Short mmCIF file of C-alpha atoms in Angstrom, two decimals:
data_model
loop_
_atom_site.label_atom_id
_atom_site.label_comp_id
_atom_site.label_asym_id
_atom_site.label_seq_id
_atom_site.Cartn_x
_atom_site.Cartn_y
_atom_site.Cartn_z
CA MET A 1 72.80 109.23 72.83
CA LYS A 2 72.38 105.53 72.08
CA THR A 3 69.16 104.02 70.87
CA GLU A 4 67.33 101.50 73.03
CA PRO A 5 68.54 98.48 70.99
CA GLU A 6 72.13 99.77 71.10
CA LEU A 7 71.93 100.25 74.87
CA ARG A 8 70.45 96.77 75.35
CA LYS A 9 73.23 95.26 73.22
CA LYS A 10 75.93 97.07 75.23
CA ILE A 11 74.38 95.93 78.52
CA LYS A 12 74.13 92.36 77.27
CA THR A 13 77.74 92.35 76.06
CA TRP A 14 79.14 93.59 79.38
CA VAL A 15 76.99 91.16 81.39
CA ILE A 16 78.23 88.29 79.21
CA VAL A 17 81.84 89.43 79.76
CA PHE A 18 81.20 89.40 83.52
CA ILE A 19 79.56 85.96 83.39
CA ILE A 20 82.52 84.58 81.43
CA GLY A 21 84.88 86.00 84.07
CA LEU A 22 82.93 84.32 86.87
CA VAL A 23 82.81 81.00 85.03
CA LEU A 24 86.54 81.09 84.29
CA SER A 25 87.31 81.98 87.90
CA GLY A 26 85.16 79.08 89.04
CA VAL A 27 86.37 76.46 86.60
CA THR A 28 90.02 77.24 87.32
CA ALA A 29 89.50 76.47 91.01
CA PHE A 30 88.92 72.77 90.26
CA PRO A 31 92.46 71.89 88.99
CA ILE A 32 94.24 74.13 91.51
CA GLU A 33 97.09 71.69 92.24
CA THR A 34 97.87 71.26 88.53
CA GLU A 35 97.78 75.01 87.97
CA LEU A 36 100.02 75.67 90.96
CA ALA A 37 102.47 72.99 89.78
CA TRP A 38 102.71 74.77 86.45
CA LEU A 39 103.21 78.15 88.15
CA ALA A 40 105.85 76.71 90.51
CA ASN A 41 107.70 75.18 87.54
CA HIS A 42 107.64 78.55 85.77
CA ALA A 43 108.19 80.70 88.86
CA SER A 44 111.33 82.24 87.36
CA VAL A 45 109.17 84.46 85.14
CA PHE A 46 107.76 86.13 88.27
CA PRO A 47 109.55 88.68 90.45
CA GLU A 48 111.90 87.04 92.94
CA PHE A 49 109.75 87.95 95.95
CA MET A 50 106.84 85.95 94.45
CA GLN A 51 108.80 82.85 93.46
CA GLY A 52 109.16 81.48 96.98
CA TRP A 53 105.51 82.17 97.75
CA LEU A 54 104.29 80.31 94.66
CA THR A 55 106.45 77.30 95.50
CA LYS A 56 105.32 77.37 99.13
CA VAL A 57 101.63 77.49 98.16
CA TYR A 58 102.07 74.70 95.61
CA LEU A 59 103.81 72.44 98.13
CA ALA A 60 101.14 73.17 100.75
CA VAL A 61 98.35 72.21 98.32
CA LYS A 62 100.23 69.14 97.06
CA ILE A 63 101.01 67.82 100.54
CA THR A 64 97.51 68.60 101.78
CA ASN A 65 95.94 66.82 98.79
CA GLN A 66 98.18 63.78 99.34
CA ASN A 67 97.35 63.52 103.04
CA TYR A 68 93.91 65.08 103.29
CA PRO A 69 92.29 65.00 99.83
CA TYR A 70 88.86 65.78 101.25
CA LEU A 71 89.98 69.34 102.06
CA ALA A 72 90.10 70.04 98.30
CA TYR A 73 86.34 69.68 98.42
CA GLY A 74 86.36 73.23 99.83
CA THR A 75 87.84 74.62 96.61
CA ASP A 76 85.33 72.52 94.66
CA TRP A 77 82.58 74.36 96.52
CA LEU A 78 84.34 77.66 95.84
CA ALA A 79 84.28 76.82 92.13
CA PHE A 80 80.65 75.77 92.33
CA GLY A 81 79.78 79.05 94.07
CA HIS A 82 81.27 81.03 91.20
CA LEU A 83 79.22 79.04 88.69
CA VAL A 84 76.00 79.52 90.67
CA ILE A 85 76.60 83.26 91.04
CA ALA A 86 77.26 83.47 87.29
CA MET A 87 73.80 81.96 86.70
CA ALA A 88 72.22 84.83 88.64
CA PHE A 89 73.48 87.23 85.97
CA VAL A 90 71.24 85.57 83.38
CA GLY A 91 68.42 87.66 84.89
CA PRO A 92 69.90 90.99 83.73
CA LEU A 93 70.42 89.46 80.28
CA LYS A 94 66.70 88.78 80.02
CA ASP A 95 65.35 91.93 81.69
CA PRO A 96 68.05 94.36 82.79
CA VAL A 97 65.73 96.96 84.34
CA LYS A 98 63.80 94.43 86.42
CA ASN A 99 67.00 92.64 87.49
CA ILE A 100 69.22 95.63 88.22
CA TRP A 101 69.42 94.31 91.78
CA VAL A 102 71.70 91.51 90.52
CA ILE A 103 74.11 94.13 89.18
CA GLU A 104 73.95 96.00 92.50
CA PHE A 105 74.59 92.72 94.34
CA GLY A 106 77.63 92.09 92.14
CA MET A 107 78.99 95.59 92.77
CA ILE A 108 78.58 95.13 96.53
CA ALA A 109 80.37 91.77 96.32
CA CYS A 110 83.25 93.43 94.42
CA VAL A 111 83.62 96.05 97.16
CA MET A 112 83.53 93.33 99.82
CA VAL A 113 86.68 91.78 98.32
CA PHE A 114 88.71 94.53 100.00
CA PRO A 115 87.76 93.96 103.65
CA LEU A 116 88.08 90.20 103.16
CA ALA A 117 91.57 90.56 101.71
CA PHE A 118 92.76 92.96 104.38
CA ILE A 119 91.10 91.29 107.39
CA ALA A 120 91.43 87.58 106.59
CA GLY A 121 94.69 87.98 104.61
CA PRO A 122 96.93 88.85 107.56
CA ILE A 123 95.22 86.25 109.76
CA ARG A 124 96.01 83.57 107.14
CA GLY A 125 99.55 84.82 106.51
CA ILE A 126 98.90 86.06 102.98
CA PRO A 127 101.56 88.54 101.79
CA VAL A 128 100.40 92.11 101.11
CA TYR A 129 101.25 91.93 97.41
CA TRP A 130 99.05 88.83 97.05
CA ARG A 131 96.19 90.57 98.82
CA LEU A 132 96.55 93.43 96.34
CA ILE A 133 96.34 90.92 93.48
CA ASP A 134 93.14 89.55 95.05
CA CYS A 135 91.76 93.09 95.28
CA CYS A 136 92.19 93.39 91.51
CA PHE A 137 89.29 90.95 91.16
CA GLY A 138 87.10 93.48 92.93
CA ILE A 139 88.41 96.36 90.83
CA PHE A 140 88.14 94.55 87.50
CA GLY A 141 84.76 93.13 88.47
CA ILE A 142 83.16 96.40 89.47
CA MET A 143 84.21 98.21 86.29
CA PRO A 144 81.95 96.33 83.85
CA LEU A 145 79.20 96.14 86.46
CA TYR A 146 79.24 99.91 86.94
CA ILE A 147 79.03 100.41 83.16
CA VAL A 148 76.05 98.03 83.09
CA TYR A 149 74.42 99.74 86.08
CA ARG A 150 74.78 103.17 84.51
CA ASP A 151 73.41 101.94 81.20
CA ILE A 152 70.48 100.17 82.82
CA LYS A 153 69.56 103.46 84.51
CA LYS A 154 69.69 105.17 81.08
CA LEU A 155 67.58 102.38 79.60
CA GLU A 156 65.07 102.69 82.42
CA ALA A 157 64.71 106.44 81.82
CA MET A 158 64.38 105.82 78.09
CA ILE A 159 61.53 103.29 78.35
CA LYS A 160 59.48 105.16 80.96
#
């Protein structure tokens, strides 16, 4: 069994890992056209069925940005949303027991990735394999959050 300081350190480490993931996800939404151009230029490293999709998405973003640059403001807000949500996880860094609700919120959000991907995905014409890639964000997000949740419950029992 871990000591209280060891448990607090483990919780803090996993929360920081999660915050970094949110920040990186957010920041990478700003230069989306540049990133897609790079992916389209290196599409040959991907399986053949993905190459056409990457090129199609890049061209759609490029043409949209040329003709309707204000629509990119939507991805700017997406990025901003990731950064704001990341700030909420500072609470569990300061007082994990009191702010366990933030971890629960994050776990619920990770689960909600799945219905979004499988309801909105077909409506928007997103290929199944891409929806599965999107679902990985929910899977890889919930894993550290579950570890944190479990450890916060242990910490709570320890300090009572």
